[in-house]
PDB file of C-alpha atoms in Angstrom:
ATOM      1  CA  UNK A 466      -7.578  44.693  62.128  1.00  0.00           C
ATOM      2  CA  UNK A 467      -7.326  42.060  59.083  1.00  0.00           C
ATOM      3  CA  UNK A 468     -10.150  40.036  57.785  1.00  0.00           C
ATOM      4  CA  UNK A 469     -10.721  37.438  55.932  1.00  0.00           C
ATOM      5  CA  UNK A 470     -11.557  37.044  52.441  1.00  0.00           C
ATOM      6  CA  UNK A 471     -12.195  34.275  49.619  1.00  0.00           C
ATOM      7  CA  UNK A 472      -8.982  32.749  48.805  1.00  0.00           C
ATOM      8  CA  UNK A 473      -8.080  33.287  45.087  1.00  0.00           C
ATOM      9  CA  UNK A 474     -10.704  35.817  44.925  1.00  0.00           C
ATOM     10  CA  UNK A 475      -9.205  39.379  43.115  1.00  0.00           C
ATOM     11  CA  UNK A 476      -7.994  42.221  44.564  1.00  0.00           C
ATOM     12  CA  UNK A 477      -9.951  45.630  42.713  1.00  0.00           C
ATOM     13  CA  UNK A 478      -7.105  48.908  43.265  1.00  0.00           C
ATOM     14  CA  UNK A 479      -9.259  51.822  42.550  1.00  0.00           C
ATOM     15  CA  UNK A 480      -6.514  55.080  42.091  1.00  0.00           C
ATOM     16  CA  UNK A 481      -9.820  58.035  42.715  1.00  0.00           C
ATOM     17  CA  UNK A 482      -9.341  60.966  40.397  1.00  0.00           C
ATOM     18  CA  UNK A 483     -10.858  63.168  37.718  1.00  0.00           C
ATOM     19  CA  UNK A 484     -10.640  61.942  33.309  1.00  0.00           C
ATOM     20  CA  UNK A 485      -8.009  64.270  30.921  1.00  0.00           C
ATOM     21  CA  UNK A 486      -5.342  65.914  30.586  1.00  0.00           C
ATOM     22  CA  UNK A 487      -6.651  68.979  32.125  1.00  0.00           C
ATOM     23  CA  UNK A 488      -6.740  67.523  35.724  1.00  0.00           C
ATOM     24  CA  UNK A 489      -3.592  65.197  35.205  1.00  0.00           C
ATOM     25  CA  UNK A 490      -1.454  66.609  37.438  1.00  0.00           C
ATOM     26  CA  UNK A 491      -4.115  67.682  40.209  1.00  0.00           C
ATOM     27  CA  UNK A 492      -4.403  66.476  43.816  1.00  0.00           C
ATOM     28  CA  UNK A 493      -7.340  65.100  43.545  1.00  0.00           C
ATOM     29  CA  UNK A 494      -6.007  63.096  41.007  1.00  0.00           C
ATOM     30  CA  UNK A 495      -2.854  61.335  42.714  1.00  0.00           C
ATOM     31  CA  UNK A 496      -5.472  57.890  42.947  1.00  0.00           C
ATOM     32  CA  UNK A 497      -4.496  57.570  39.420  1.00  0.00           C
ATOM     33  CA  UNK A 498      -1.093  59.170  39.941  1.00  0.00           C
ATOM     34  CA  UNK A 499      -0.151  55.537  42.307  1.00  0.00           C
ATOM     35  CA  UNK A 500      -2.128  53.176  39.932  1.00  0.00           C
ATOM     36  CA  UNK A 501      -0.570  54.133  36.551  1.00  0.00           C
ATOM     37  CA  UNK A 502       2.514  53.833  38.717  1.00  0.00           C
ATOM     38  CA  UNK A 503       1.117  50.322  40.037  1.00  0.00           C
ATOM     39  CA  UNK A 504       0.048  48.681  35.860  1.00  0.00           C
ATOM     40  CA  UNK A 505       3.950  50.333  34.499  1.00  0.00           C
ATOM     41  CA  UNK A 506       5.640  48.078  37.427  1.00  0.00           C
ATOM     42  CA  UNK A 507       3.227  44.524  35.804  1.00  0.00           C
ATOM     43  CA  UNK A 508       3.550  45.721  32.636  1.00  0.00           C
ATOM     44  CA  UNK A 509       0.020  46.989  32.018  1.00  0.00           C
ATOM     45  CA  UNK A 510      -1.611  49.085  30.010  1.00  0.00           C
ATOM     46  CA  UNK A 511      -4.902  50.856  30.552  1.00  0.00           C
ATOM     47  CA  UNK A 512      -7.816  50.013  28.477  1.00  0.00           C
ATOM     48  CA  UNK A 513     -11.542  50.144  28.892  1.00  0.00           C
ATOM     49  CA  UNK A 514     -13.477  48.273  30.529  1.00  0.00           C
ATOM     50  CA  UNK A 515     -17.156  46.804  28.499  1.00  0.00           C
ATOM     51  CA  UNK A 516     -19.544  48.638  29.692  1.00  0.00           C
ATOM     52  CA  UNK A 517     -18.342  49.800  32.827  1.00  0.00           C
ATOM     53  CA  UNK A 518     -17.106  53.276  32.963  1.00  0.00           C
ATOM     54  CA  UNK A 519     -14.131  53.021  33.574  1.00  0.00           C
ATOM     55  CA  UNK A 520     -10.300  51.740  32.924  1.00  0.00           C
ATOM     56  CA  UNK A 521      -8.496  48.800  33.680  1.00  0.00           C
ATOM     57  CA  UNK A 522      -5.175  47.052  33.961  1.00  0.00           C
ATOM     58  CA  UNK A 523      -5.671  43.172  35.378  1.00  0.00           C
ATOM     59  CA  UNK A 524      -2.409  41.131  36.491  1.00  0.00           C
ATOM     60  CA  UNK A 525      -1.071  40.273  39.400  1.00  0.00           C
ATOM     61  CA  UNK A 526       1.047  41.593  42.216  1.00  0.00           C
ATOM     62  CA  UNK A 527       4.005  40.095  44.505  1.00  0.00           C
ATOM     63  CA  UNK A 528       6.621  37.061  45.101  1.00  0.00           C
ATOM     64  CA  UNK A 529       5.461  34.766  41.910  1.00  0.00           C
ATOM     65  CA  UNK A 530       3.883  31.242  42.761  1.00  0.00           C
ATOM     66  CA  UNK A 531       1.103  31.218  45.689  1.00  0.00           C
ATOM     67  CA  UNK A 532       2.706  34.613  47.349  1.00  0.00           C
ATOM     68  CA  UNK A 533       1.010  36.974  44.377  1.00  0.00           C
ATOM     69  CA  UNK A 534      -2.302  37.752  43.839  1.00  0.00           C
ATOM     70  CA  UNK A 535      -4.550  38.017  41.191  1.00  0.00           C
ATOM     71  CA  UNK A 536      -5.363  42.082  41.206  1.00  0.00           C
ATOM     72  CA  UNK A 537      -7.382  44.146  38.796  1.00  0.00           C
ATOM     73  CA  UNK A 538      -6.049  48.089  39.044  1.00  0.00           C
ATOM     74  CA  UNK A 539      -9.418  50.273  37.697  1.00  0.00           C
ATOM     75  CA  UNK A 540      -9.450  54.410  37.059  1.00  0.00           C
ATOM     76  CA  UNK A 541     -12.889  55.533  36.651  1.00  0.00           C
ATOM     77  CA  UNK A 542     -13.715  57.584  34.125  1.00  0.00           C
ATOM     78  CA  UNK A 543     -16.906  58.813  35.241  1.00  0.00           C
ATOM     79  CA  UNK A 544     -15.129  61.774  37.335  1.00  0.00           C
ATOM     80  CA  UNK A 545     -15.128  61.953  40.898  1.00  0.00           C
ATOM     81  CA  UNK A 546     -18.176  62.923  42.547  1.00  0.00           C
ATOM     82  CA  UNK A 547     -19.887  59.526  40.459  1.00  0.00           C
ATOM     83  CA  UNK A 548     -16.582  56.678  41.130  1.00  0.00           C
ATOM     84  CA  UNK A 549     -19.043  54.610  43.023  1.00  0.00           C
ATOM     85  CA  UNK A 550     -20.725  53.445  39.591  1.00  0.00           C
ATOM     86  CA  UNK A 551     -18.230  52.389  37.741  1.00  0.00           C
ATOM     87  CA  UNK A 552     -16.837  50.833  40.848  1.00  0.00           C
ATOM     88  CA  UNK A 553     -19.541  48.840  41.435  1.00  0.00           C
ATOM     89  CA  UNK A 554     -19.852  47.604  38.374  1.00  0.00           C
ATOM     90  CA  UNK A 555     -15.879  46.537  38.319  1.00  0.00           C
ATOM     91  CA  UNK A 556     -16.783  44.435  41.595  1.00  0.00           C
ATOM     92  CA  UNK A 557     -20.088  42.178  40.077  1.00  0.00           C
ATOM     93  CA  UNK A 558     -18.074  41.852  37.121  1.00  0.00           C
ATOM     94  CA  UNK A 559     -15.007  40.370  38.502  1.00  0.00           C
ATOM     95  CA  UNK A 560     -16.961  39.353  41.304  1.00  0.00           C
ATOM     96  CA  UNK A 561     -15.150  41.029  44.008  1.00  0.00           C
ATOM     97  CA  UNK A 562     -16.067  40.365  47.926  1.00  0.00           C
ATOM     98  CA  UNK A 563     -15.654  44.954  49.177  1.00  0.00           C
ATOM     99  CA  UNK A 564     -13.186  43.961  51.449  1.00  0.00           C
ATOM    100  CA  UNK A 565     -10.730  43.195  48.682  1.00  0.00           C
ATOM    101  CA  UNK A 566     -11.194  46.520  47.386  1.00  0.00           C
ATOM    102  CA  UNK A 567      -8.917  49.120  48.140  1.00  0.00           C
ATOM    103  CA  UNK A 568      -9.801  52.543  47.056  1.00  0.00           C
ATOM    104  CA  UNK A 569      -6.580  55.065  46.794  1.00  0.00           C
ATOM    105  CA  UNK A 570      -7.076  58.683  47.609  1.00  0.00           C
ATOM    106  CA  UNK A 571      -6.633  62.647  48.140  1.00  0.00           C
ATOM    107  CA  UNK A 572      -7.076  63.050  51.743  1.00  0.00           C
ATOM    108  CA  UNK A 573      -7.374  66.761  53.215  1.00  0.00           C
ATOM    109  CA  UNK A 574      -6.468  66.186  56.763  1.00  0.00           C
ATOM    110  CA  UNK A 575      -2.852  64.871  56.385  1.00  0.00           C
ATOM    111  CA  UNK A 576       0.057  66.176  55.912  1.00  0.00           C
ATOM    112  CA  UNK A 577       1.592  65.603  52.308  1.00  0.00           C
ATOM    113  CA  UNK A 578       2.977  62.563  51.594  1.00  0.00           C
ATOM    114  CA  UNK A 579       1.783  60.816  54.896  1.00  0.00           C
ATOM    115  CA  UNK A 580       0.773  57.835  54.651  1.00  0.00           C
ATOM    116  CA  UNK A 581      -2.742  56.529  56.262  1.00  0.00           C
ATOM    117  CA  UNK A 582      -4.269  52.828  55.871  1.00  0.00           C
ATOM    118  CA  UNK A 583      -7.545  51.171  57.203  1.00  0.00           C
ATOM    119  CA  UNK A 584     -10.579  49.597  56.496  1.00  0.00           C
ATOM    120  CA  UNK A 585     -13.783  51.010  56.648  1.00  0.00           C
ATOM    121  CA  UNK A 586     -14.577  54.825  57.879  1.00  0.00           C
ATOM    122  CA  UNK A 587     -16.291  57.508  56.812  1.00  0.00           C
ATOM    123  CA  UNK A 588     -15.291  59.627  54.243  1.00  0.00           C
ATOM    124  CA  UNK A 589     -14.794  62.797  55.456  1.00  0.00           C
ATOM    125  CA  UNK A 590     -15.444  65.090  52.405  1.00  0.00           C
ATOM    126  CA  UNK A 591     -14.089  62.475  49.829  1.00  0.00           C
ATOM    127  CA  UNK A 592     -16.787  62.547  47.322  1.00  0.00           C
ATOM    128  CA  UNK A 593     -14.750  59.772  45.658  1.00  0.00           C
ATOM    129  CA  UNK A 594     -15.323  58.216  48.887  1.00  0.00           C
ATOM    130  CA  UNK A 595     -18.875  59.144  49.186  1.00  0.00           C
ATOM    131  CA  UNK A 596     -20.345  57.549  46.415  1.00  0.00           C
ATOM    132  CA  UNK A 597     -18.901  53.870  46.493  1.00  0.00           C
ATOM    133  CA  UNK A 598     -19.882  53.779  50.427  1.00  0.00           C
ATOM    134  CA  UNK A 599     -23.553  54.842  48.592  1.00  0.00           C
ATOM    135  CA  UNK A 600     -23.177  52.447  45.463  1.00  0.00           C
ATOM    136  CA  UNK A 601     -21.713  49.097  47.879  1.00  0.00           C
ATOM    137  CA  UNK A 602     -21.651  49.945  52.217  1.00  0.00           C
ATOM    138  CA  UNK A 603     -18.123  51.243  53.578  1.00  0.00           C
ATOM    139  CA  UNK A 604     -16.907  48.342  54.202  1.00  0.00           C
ATOM    140  CA  UNK A 605     -13.562  48.942  51.726  1.00  0.00           C
ATOM    141  CA  UNK A 606      -9.920  49.647  52.236  1.00  0.00           C
ATOM    142  CA  UNK A 607      -8.266  53.299  52.337  1.00  0.00           C
ATOM    143  CA  UNK A 608      -4.631  54.160  50.923  1.00  0.00           C
ATOM    144  CA  UNK A 609      -5.569  57.668  51.929  1.00  0.00           C
ATOM    145  CA  UNK A 610      -3.075  59.838  50.695  1.00  0.00           C
ATOM    146  CA  UNK A 611      -2.031  63.126  52.670  1.00  0.00           C
ATOM    147  CA  UNK A 612      -2.349  66.224  50.608  1.00  0.00           C
ATOM    148  CA  UNK A 613      -2.435  69.193  53.142  1.00  0.00           C
ATOM    149  CA  UNK A 614      -5.427  71.928  54.303  1.00  0.00           C
ATOM    150  CA  UNK A 615      -5.634  74.474  51.437  1.00  0.00           C
ATOM    151  CA  UNK A 616      -3.275  77.610  52.449  1.00  0.00           C
ATOM    152  CA  UNK A 617      -5.053  80.848  54.019  1.00  0.00           C
ATOM    153  CA  UNK A 618      -8.769  81.362  53.197  1.00  0.00           C
ATOM    154  CA  UNK A 619      -8.938  78.637  49.668  1.00  0.00           C
ATOM    155  CA  UNK A 620     -11.211  76.687  49.457  1.00  0.00           C
ATOM    156  CA  UNK A 621     -10.800  73.302  49.555  1.00  0.00           C
ATOM    157  CA  UNK A 622     -12.422  72.952  45.711  1.00  0.00           C
ATOM    158  CA  UNK A 623      -9.878  74.966  44.631  1.00  0.00           C
ATOM    159  CA  UNK A 624      -7.070  73.235  46.118  1.00  0.00           C
ATOM    160  CA  UNK A 625      -8.055  69.943  45.533  1.00  0.00           C
ATOM    161  CA  UNK A 626      -8.632  70.616  41.676  1.00  0.00           C
ATOM    162  CA  UNK A 627      -4.521  72.708  41.875  1.00  0.00           C
ATOM    163  CA  UNK A 628      -1.620  71.053  40.106  1.00  0.00           C
ATOM    164  CA  UNK A 629       1.054  69.934  43.357  1.00  0.00           C
ATOM    165  CA  UNK A 630       2.432  73.161  43.687  1.00  0.00           C
ATOM    166  CA  UNK A 631       6.492  73.240  42.448  1.00  0.00           C
ATOM    167  CA  UNK A 632       8.022  72.144  46.065  1.00  0.00           C
ATOM    168  CA  UNK A 633       5.379  68.958  46.561  1.00  0.00           C
ATOM    169  CA  UNK A 634       6.519  68.264  42.940  1.00  0.00           C
ATOM    170  CA  UNK A 635      10.394  67.446  43.801  1.00  0.00           C
ATOM    171  CA  UNK A 636       8.869  64.950  46.680  1.00  0.00           C
ATOM    172  CA  UNK A 637       6.211  63.756  44.765  1.00  0.00           C
ATOM    173  CA  UNK A 638       6.874  60.553  42.866  1.00  0.00           C
ATOM    174  CA  UNK A 639       8.659  59.588  45.723  1.00  0.00           C
ATOM    175  CA  UNK A 640       5.491  59.996  47.305  1.00  0.00           C
ATOM    176  CA  UNK A 641       3.966  57.823  44.789  1.00  0.00           C
ATOM    177  CA  UNK A 642       6.309  55.130  44.603  1.00  0.00           C
ATOM    178  CA  UNK A 643       5.694  55.399  48.746  1.00  0.00           C
ATOM    179  CA  UNK A 644       1.902  53.974  48.185  1.00  0.00           C
ATOM    180  CA  UNK A 645       2.752  51.935  45.489  1.00  0.00           C
ATOM    181  CA  UNK A 646       4.667  50.160  47.597  1.00  0.00           C
ATOM    182  CA  UNK A 647       2.369  50.139  50.341  1.00  0.00           C
ATOM    183  CA  UNK A 648      -0.473  49.165  48.418  1.00  0.00           C
ATOM    184  CA  UNK A 649       1.055  46.022  46.634  1.00  0.00           C
ATOM    185  CA  UNK A 650       2.069  45.489  50.990  1.00  0.00           C
ATOM    186  CA  UNK A 651      -1.828  45.472  51.832  1.00  0.00           C
ATOM    187  CA  UNK A 652      -2.052  43.375  49.117  1.00  0.00           C
ATOM    188  CA  UNK A 653      -0.290  40.575  48.927  1.00  0.00           C
ATOM    189  CA  UNK A 654       0.436  40.941  52.855  1.00  0.00           C
ATOM    190  CA  UNK A 655      -3.201  42.000  54.713  1.00  0.00           C
ATOM    191  CA  UNK A 656      -3.579  45.149  56.225  1.00  0.00           C
ATOM    192  CA  UNK A 657      -1.598  44.942  59.618  1.00  0.00           C
ATOM    193  CA  UNK A 658       1.158  44.123  58.349  1.00  0.00           C
ATOM    194  CA  UNK A 659       1.082  47.285  55.654  1.00  0.00           C
ATOM    195  CA  UNK A 660       0.242  49.554  58.269  1.00  0.00           C
ATOM    196  CA  UNK A 661       2.872  48.815  60.320  1.00  0.00           C
ATOM    197  CA  UNK A 662       5.536  49.565  57.384  1.00  0.00           C
ATOM    198  CA  UNK A 663       2.965  52.957  56.113  1.00  0.00           C
ATOM    199  CA  UNK A 664       1.338  54.466  59.019  1.00  0.00           C
ATOM    200  CA  UNK A 665       3.997  57.348  59.715  1.00  0.00           C
TER     201      UNK A 665
END
């Protein structure tokens, strides 16, 4: 389902993760990895966002001219479980409709590297989404990046806060690149087009 959003309204693309170098390559930080790549593509550098506890890049994505979209890329610096506050502050500051917000996050119930795009829904136990939904409702877009389930009896918290394995890292750049493509398609061409192209 596509939603009609105000013409010219900006998009807010939020990569979910934890700040700090010790978390940088964790599975839980794949949202940061995706927005970092989009920022690189548009030639932007993340900077502190005023009073919001987040880093942002402002720019445009899509073809030059009327097809391009104004976008704010964001990385909350509050730790995953408190993502909602910074995102809500950015939403207010930039006047972004909730339907123009995209959360990019890791997803346990999807195989590694598989993408699923959707609008709204539950948080499926994901604390970053839980915090965002509590702050502003659930009617935002999600780009769900599959990380698979923990092996054996490993606890979920341990699994998501570990780095991708050496085997996973061989394909990680490709999957992050594809997720960045999916975000750009969602923002410029709409959810249905992005789902048909990237929901694998």
